[in-house]
CSV table of C-alpha atoms and ligand atoms in Angstrom, one decimal:
chain,number,residue,atom,x,y,z
A,1,MET,CA,-47.8,-13.0,-36.2
A,2,SER,CA,-47.2,-16.3,-34.4
A,3,ASP,CA,-44.2,-18.4,-35.2
A,4,VAL,CA,-45.9,-21.6,-34.0
A,5,LYS,CA,-45.8,-24.4,-36.5
A,6,ARG,CA,-49.4,-25.5,-36.7
A,7,ILE,CA,-50.4,-28.9,-38.1
A,8,LEU,CA,-53.9,-29.7,-39.5
A,9,VAL,CA,-55.2,-33.0,-38.3
A,10,THR,CA,-58.3,-34.7,-39.6
A,11,GLY,CA,-60.4,-37.2,-37.7
A,12,GLY,CA,-60.0,-35.1,-34.7
A,13,ASN,CA,-62.7,-36.8,-32.7
A,14,GLY,CA,-61.5,-40.3,-33.5
A,15,GLN,CA,-59.2,-42.6,-31.5
A,16,LEU,CA,-56.1,-41.4,-33.2
A,17,GLY,CA,-57.1,-37.7,-33.6
A,18,THR,CA,-57.9,-37.5,-29.8
A,19,GLU,CA,-54.4,-38.8,-29.0
A,20,LEU,CA,-52.8,-36.4,-31.5
A,21,LYS,CA,-54.5,-33.6,-29.6
A,22,ARG,CA,-53.3,-35.0,-26.3
A,23,TYR,CA,-49.8,-35.5,-27.5
A,24,ALA,CA,-47.2,-33.4,-25.7
A,25,TRP,CA,-46.2,-31.3,-28.7
A,26,PRO,CA,-42.9,-29.5,-28.0
A,27,GLU,CA,-42.9,-25.8,-27.6
A,28,GLY,CA,-43.4,-24.0,-30.9
A,29,TRP,CA,-45.7,-26.7,-32.3
A,30,ALA,CA,-49.5,-27.0,-32.2
A,31,VAL,CA,-52.3,-28.9,-33.8
A,32,THR,CA,-55.7,-27.9,-35.1
A,33,ALA,CA,-57.7,-31.1,-35.1
A,34,ILE,CA,-61.0,-31.0,-37.0
A,35,ASP,CA,-63.8,-33.4,-37.6
A,36,ILE,CA,-67.0,-33.5,-39.6
A,37,ASP,CA,-68.6,-30.5,-37.9
A,38,GLU,CA,-65.8,-28.3,-39.2
A,39,LEU,CA,-65.0,-30.0,-42.5
A,40,ASP,CA,-66.8,-32.8,-44.3
A,41,LEU,CA,-64.2,-35.0,-45.9
A,42,ARG,CA,-66.6,-35.7,-48.8
A,43,ASP,CA,-66.2,-32.0,-49.8
A,44,THR,CA,-63.0,-31.8,-51.8
A,45,ALA,CA,-63.5,-28.1,-52.6
A,46,ALA,CA,-63.7,-27.3,-48.8
A,47,ILE,CA,-60.5,-29.4,-48.3
A,48,ALA,CA,-58.6,-27.3,-50.9
A,49,ALA,CA,-59.9,-24.1,-49.3
A,50,MET,CA,-59.0,-25.1,-45.8
A,51,VAL,CA,-55.4,-26.1,-46.8
A,52,ALA,CA,-54.9,-22.9,-48.8
A,53,LYS,CA,-56.3,-20.7,-46.1
A,54,GLY,CA,-54.0,-21.8,-43.4
A,55,HIS,CA,-54.5,-20.8,-39.8
A,56,ASP,CA,-54.6,-17.3,-38.4
A,57,GLY,CA,-52.9,-15.8,-41.4
A,58,GLN,CA,-50.1,-18.4,-41.4
A,59,PRO,CA,-49.7,-21.4,-43.7
A,60,TRP,CA,-50.1,-24.9,-42.1
A,61,ALA,CA,-46.8,-26.6,-41.4
A,62,ALA,CA,-48.2,-30.0,-42.5
A,63,VAL,CA,-51.3,-32.1,-42.7
A,64,ILE,CA,-51.9,-35.4,-40.8
A,65,SER,CA,-54.7,-37.2,-42.7
A,66,ALA,CA,-56.1,-39.4,-39.9
A,67,GLY,CA,-59.9,-39.1,-40.6
A,68,ALA,CA,-61.4,-42.1,-42.3
A,69,TYR,CA,-64.5,-44.1,-43.0
A,70,THR,CA,-63.5,-46.9,-40.6
A,71,ALA,CA,-66.7,-49.0,-40.5
A,72,VAL,CA,-65.2,-51.9,-42.4
A,73,ASP,CA,-68.4,-54.0,-42.7
A,74,LYS,CA,-70.7,-51.0,-43.5
A,75,ALA,CA,-68.3,-49.9,-46.3
A,76,GLU,CA,-69.2,-53.0,-48.3
A,77,SER,CA,-72.7,-51.4,-49.0
A,78,ASP,CA,-71.6,-47.8,-48.8
A,79,ILE,CA,-68.9,-47.8,-51.5
A,80,VAL,CA,-69.3,-44.2,-52.7
A,81,THR,CA,-68.9,-42.7,-49.2
A,82,ALA,CA,-66.0,-45.0,-48.3
A,83,TRP,CA,-64.2,-44.0,-51.5
A,84,ALA,CA,-65.0,-40.3,-51.0
A,85,VAL,CA,-63.6,-40.2,-47.4
A,86,ASN,CA,-60.8,-42.7,-47.7
A,87,ALA,CA,-59.5,-42.0,-51.3
A,88,MET,CA,-60.8,-38.7,-52.7
A,89,ALA,CA,-60.3,-36.7,-49.4
A,90,PRO,CA,-56.6,-37.8,-49.2
A,91,ALA,CA,-56.3,-37.0,-52.9
A,92,ALA,CA,-57.6,-33.5,-52.3
A,93,PHE,CA,-55.3,-33.0,-49.3
A,94,ALA,CA,-52.3,-34.2,-51.2
A,95,GLU,CA,-52.9,-32.0,-54.2
A,96,SER,CA,-53.4,-29.0,-51.9
A,97,CYS,CA,-50.3,-29.8,-49.9
A,98,ALA,CA,-48.3,-30.1,-53.1
A,99,ASN,CA,-49.6,-26.7,-54.1
A,100,ALA,CA,-48.8,-25.2,-50.7
A,101,GLY,CA,-45.4,-26.9,-50.6
A,102,ILE,CA,-46.1,-28.6,-47.3
A,103,PRO,CA,-45.8,-32.3,-46.3
A,104,ILE,CA,-48.7,-34.7,-45.7
A,105,VAL,CA,-48.7,-37.7,-43.5
A,106,GLN,CA,-51.4,-40.2,-44.6
A,107,VAL,CA,-52.6,-42.9,-42.1
A,108,SER,CA,-53.3,-46.2,-43.8
A,109,THR,CA,-54.0,-49.8,-42.8
A,110,ASP,CA,-53.0,-53.4,-43.1
A,111,TYR,CA,-56.3,-54.0,-44.9
A,112,VAL,CA,-54.5,-53.0,-48.1
A,113,PHE,CA,-53.1,-56.6,-47.9
A,114,ASP,CA,-55.0,-59.8,-48.3
A,115,GLY,CA,-54.5,-61.2,-44.8
A,116,ALA,CA,-52.7,-64.3,-46.1
A,117,ARG,CA,-49.3,-63.7,-44.4
A,118,ASP,CA,-48.0,-65.6,-41.4
A,119,GLY,CA,-46.2,-62.9,-39.5
A,120,ALA,CA,-45.7,-59.1,-39.8
A,121,TRP,CA,-46.3,-57.4,-43.2
A,122,GLU,CA,-43.3,-55.9,-45.0
A,123,VAL,CA,-43.7,-52.6,-46.8
A,124,THR,CA,-42.6,-54.4,-50.0
A,125,ASP,CA,-45.3,-57.0,-49.7
A,126,PRO,CA,-47.8,-56.9,-52.6
A,127,VAL,CA,-51.1,-55.1,-51.9
A,128,ALA,CA,-54.3,-57.0,-52.5
A,129,PRO,CA,-57.3,-55.6,-50.6
A,130,LEU,CA,-60.2,-58.0,-50.1
A,131,GLY,CA,-62.9,-55.4,-49.4
A,132,VAL,CA,-64.1,-51.9,-50.0
A,133,TYR,CA,-62.5,-50.4,-46.9
A,134,GLY,CA,-59.0,-51.7,-47.8
A,135,ALA,CA,-59.4,-50.8,-51.5
A,136,SER,CA,-60.5,-47.3,-50.7
A,137,LYS,CA,-57.6,-46.8,-48.2
A,138,LEU,CA,-55.3,-48.0,-51.0
A,139,GLY,CA,-56.8,-45.5,-53.3
A,140,GLY,CA,-55.9,-42.8,-50.8
A,141,GLU,CA,-52.4,-44.1,-50.6
A,142,LEU,CA,-51.9,-44.0,-54.4
A,143,ALA,CA,-53.3,-40.5,-54.6
A,144,VAL,CA,-50.9,-39.3,-51.9
A,145,ARG,CA,-47.9,-41.2,-53.4
A,146,THR,CA,-48.5,-39.8,-56.9
A,147,SER,CA,-49.4,-36.2,-55.9
A,148,GLY,CA,-46.0,-34.7,-55.8
A,149,ALA,CA,-46.4,-33.7,-52.2
A,150,ARG,CA,-43.6,-34.7,-49.8
A,151,HIS,CA,-45.3,-37.5,-47.8
A,152,ALA,CA,-45.2,-40.3,-45.4
A,153,ILE,CA,-47.8,-43.0,-45.7
A,154,VAL,CA,-48.0,-44.8,-42.3
A,155,ARG,CA,-49.9,-48.1,-42.3
A,156,THR,CA,-51.0,-49.3,-38.9
A,157,ALA,CA,-53.3,-52.1,-37.5
A,158,TRP,CA,-55.9,-52.7,-35.0
A,159,VAL,CA,-55.9,-49.3,-33.3
A,160,VAL,CA,-57.1,-49.3,-29.7
A,161,SER,CA,-57.6,-46.5,-27.1
A,162,ALA,CA,-59.8,-45.5,-24.2
A,163,HIS,CA,-62.1,-43.5,-26.4
A,164,GLY,CA,-64.1,-44.3,-29.5
A,165,ASN,CA,-64.9,-47.8,-30.8
A,166,ASN,CA,-62.5,-50.7,-30.8
A,167,PHE,CA,-62.5,-54.5,-30.3
A,168,ILE,CA,-61.3,-54.4,-26.7
A,169,LYS,CA,-64.0,-52.0,-25.6
A,170,THR,CA,-66.7,-54.1,-27.5
A,171,MET,CA,-65.5,-57.3,-25.7
A,172,LEU,CA,-65.5,-55.5,-22.3
A,173,ARG,CA,-69.0,-54.2,-22.9
A,174,VAL,CA,-70.4,-57.5,-24.2
A,175,GLY,CA,-68.5,-59.5,-21.6
A,176,ALA,CA,-70.0,-57.5,-18.8
A,177,THR,CA,-73.5,-58.8,-19.5
A,178,ASN,CA,-72.9,-62.2,-21.2
A,179,PRO,CA,-71.4,-65.3,-19.3
A,180,THR,CA,-69.9,-66.6,-22.6
A,181,LEU,CA,-68.8,-64.9,-25.8
A,182,ARG,CA,-68.5,-66.2,-29.3
A,183,VAL,CA,-65.5,-64.6,-31.1
A,184,VAL,CA,-63.7,-65.5,-34.4
A,185,ASP,CA,-60.5,-67.3,-33.7
A,186,ASP,CA,-58.9,-67.2,-37.2
A,187,GLN,CA,-57.8,-63.5,-37.1
A,188,HIS,CA,-54.4,-62.4,-35.9
A,189,GLY,CA,-53.2,-58.9,-35.4
A,190,SER,CA,-51.0,-56.5,-33.4
A,191,PRO,CA,-53.2,-54.2,-31.3
A,192,THR,CA,-51.7,-50.8,-31.5
A,193,SER,CA,-52.1,-48.1,-28.9
A,194,ALA,CA,-53.4,-44.8,-30.4
A,195,THR,CA,-51.2,-43.0,-28.0
A,196,ASP,CA,-48.0,-44.7,-29.3
A,197,LEU,CA,-49.2,-44.3,-32.9
A,198,ALA,CA,-49.8,-40.5,-32.3
A,199,ALA,CA,-46.3,-40.2,-30.9
A,200,ALA,CA,-44.8,-41.9,-34.0
A,201,LEU,CA,-46.8,-39.7,-36.3
A,202,ALA,CA,-45.9,-36.6,-34.5
A,203,THR,CA,-42.2,-37.5,-34.7
A,204,ILE,CA,-42.4,-38.2,-38.4
A,205,THR,CA,-44.4,-35.0,-39.1
A,206,MET,CA,-42.1,-32.7,-37.3
A,207,ARG,CA,-39.1,-34.3,-39.0
A,208,LEU,CA,-40.7,-33.8,-42.4
A,209,VAL,CA,-41.4,-30.1,-41.6
A,210,GLU,CA,-38.0,-29.4,-40.2
A,211,ASP,CA,-35.8,-31.3,-42.7
A,212,SER,CA,-36.5,-31.0,-46.4
A,213,ALA,CA,-34.2,-34.0,-46.9
A,214,ALA,CA,-36.0,-36.2,-44.4
A,215,PRO,CA,-36.9,-39.7,-45.8
A,216,THR,CA,-40.3,-39.9,-47.4
A,217,GLY,CA,-42.4,-42.9,-48.5
A,218,THR,CA,-44.4,-45.8,-47.0
A,219,TYR,CA,-43.9,-47.1,-43.4
A,220,HIS,CA,-45.5,-49.7,-41.1
A,221,PHE,CA,-46.1,-48.9,-37.5
A,222,SER,CA,-47.8,-51.2,-34.9
A,223,ASN,CA,-47.1,-52.2,-31.4
A,224,ALA,CA,-45.0,-55.4,-31.0
A,225,GLY,CA,-46.4,-58.9,-30.6
A,226,ALA,CA,-49.5,-60.5,-32.0
A,227,VAL,CA,-52.7,-61.9,-30.6
B,1,NAP,N1,-59.2,-48.4,-36.0
B,1,NAP,C1,-58.4,-49.3,-36.5
B,1,NAP,O1,-58.3,-50.4,-36.1
B,1,NAP,C2,-57.4,-48.9,-37.6
B,1,NAP,C3,-56.5,-49.8,-38.1
B,1,NAP,C4,-55.7,-49.5,-39.2
B,1,NAP,C5,-55.7,-48.2,-39.7
B,1,NAP,N2,-56.6,-47.3,-39.2
B,1,NAP,C6,-56.5,-45.9,-39.7
B,1,NAP,O2,-56.1,-45.1,-38.7
B,1,NAP,C7,-56.8,-43.8,-38.8
B,1,NAP,C8,-57.4,-43.4,-37.5
B,1,NAP,O3,-58.3,-44.4,-37.2
B,1,NAP,P1,-59.2,-44.3,-35.8
B,1,NAP,O4,-59.3,-45.6,-35.2
B,1,NAP,O5,-58.8,-43.1,-35.1
B,1,NAP,O6,-60.6,-44.1,-36.5
B,1,NAP,P2,-62.0,-43.5,-35.9
B,1,NAP,O7,-61.9,-43.5,-34.4
B,1,NAP,O8,-63.1,-44.1,-36.6
B,1,NAP,O9,-61.9,-41.9,-36.3
B,1,NAP,C9,-62.1,-41.5,-37.7
B,1,NAP,C10,-62.7,-40.2,-37.6
B,1,NAP,O10,-62.9,-39.7,-39.0
B,1,NAP,C11,-64.2,-39.0,-38.9
B,1,NAP,N3,-64.9,-39.0,-40.2
B,1,NAP,C12,-65.5,-40.0,-40.8
B,1,NAP,N4,-66.2,-39.6,-41.9
B,1,NAP,C13,-65.9,-38.2,-42.0
B,1,NAP,C14,-66.3,-37.2,-42.9
B,1,NAP,N5,-67.1,-37.4,-43.9
B,1,NAP,N6,-65.9,-35.9,-42.6
B,1,NAP,C15,-65.1,-35.7,-41.6
B,1,NAP,N7,-64.7,-36.6,-40.7
B,1,NAP,C16,-65.1,-37.9,-40.9
B,1,NAP,C17,-65.0,-39.9,-37.9
B,1,NAP,O11,-66.1,-39.1,-37.5
B,1,NAP,P3,-67.4,-39.9,-37.1
B,1,NAP,O12,-67.0,-40.8,-35.9
B,1,NAP,O13,-68.4,-38.8,-36.8
B,1,NAP,O14,-67.8,-40.8,-38.2
B,1,NAP,C18,-64.0,-40.1,-36.8
B,1,NAP,O15,-63.9,-39.0,-35.9
B,1,NAP,C19,-57.7,-44.0,-40.0
B,1,NAP,O16,-57.1,-43.4,-41.1
B,1,NAP,C20,-57.9,-45.4,-40.2
B,1,NAP,O17,-58.2,-45.8,-41.5
B,1,NAP,C21,-57.4,-47.6,-38.2
């Protein structure tokens, strides 16, 4: 029997999941990062079974729910899938984590707000999503918050990394073949390194596992500055 504390991570092939795999977990900690080929997040029964089963005869130490339907524009016409992945899957994880007595860290987004703030969002600001993606992510938050599981909900923004899809990579690709680019100039945000976000999530998760009195609730994490 291993005494390694093993954390289940969803969205394992995404920007954040990749960085959670690459994170320098201290000795005694490990992650199992899964994606759709191992578990379809639309399958709530499979989620419950995976949490209950644990890993190698041991219970999971925690779940980091990073997997998501992140195609913001596509979500507008694919509402059922967006809600299944972004709301019902976190709900299934949270219920299963509550049953197993383990914490869940749910990754969420500034899209739960309406975008009408001049400056950084506060955790206490009222939520008012403008589209399906934000609404479905808020649904996931509410499910986790009311599940009874010890949890941290970590809202972040504009995640960028060397892998996967993001705004910077799109601009580099398009810029390589076009002499001029047309880009919206009314959107402001704080690009956030998936590496830094992974480190923050790892710290929060290990604290929740090790300290049953660790603070729980909703947090904002992004890199500093705005562009
Ligand atoms: N990207 C951002 O700018 C941003 C901003 C704020 C918050 N967030 C949040 O941060 C978290 C991580 O984002 P990210 O940038 O790492 O996203 P990402 O690169 O799009 O990764 C999401 C992962 O979830 C997987 N997934 C989607 N549908 C699935 C399904 N039905 N079953 C299993 N896996 C599924 C995706 O697989 P496929 O690629 O095969 O679909 C992908 O590997 C998400 O919770 C997101 O909502 C992201």
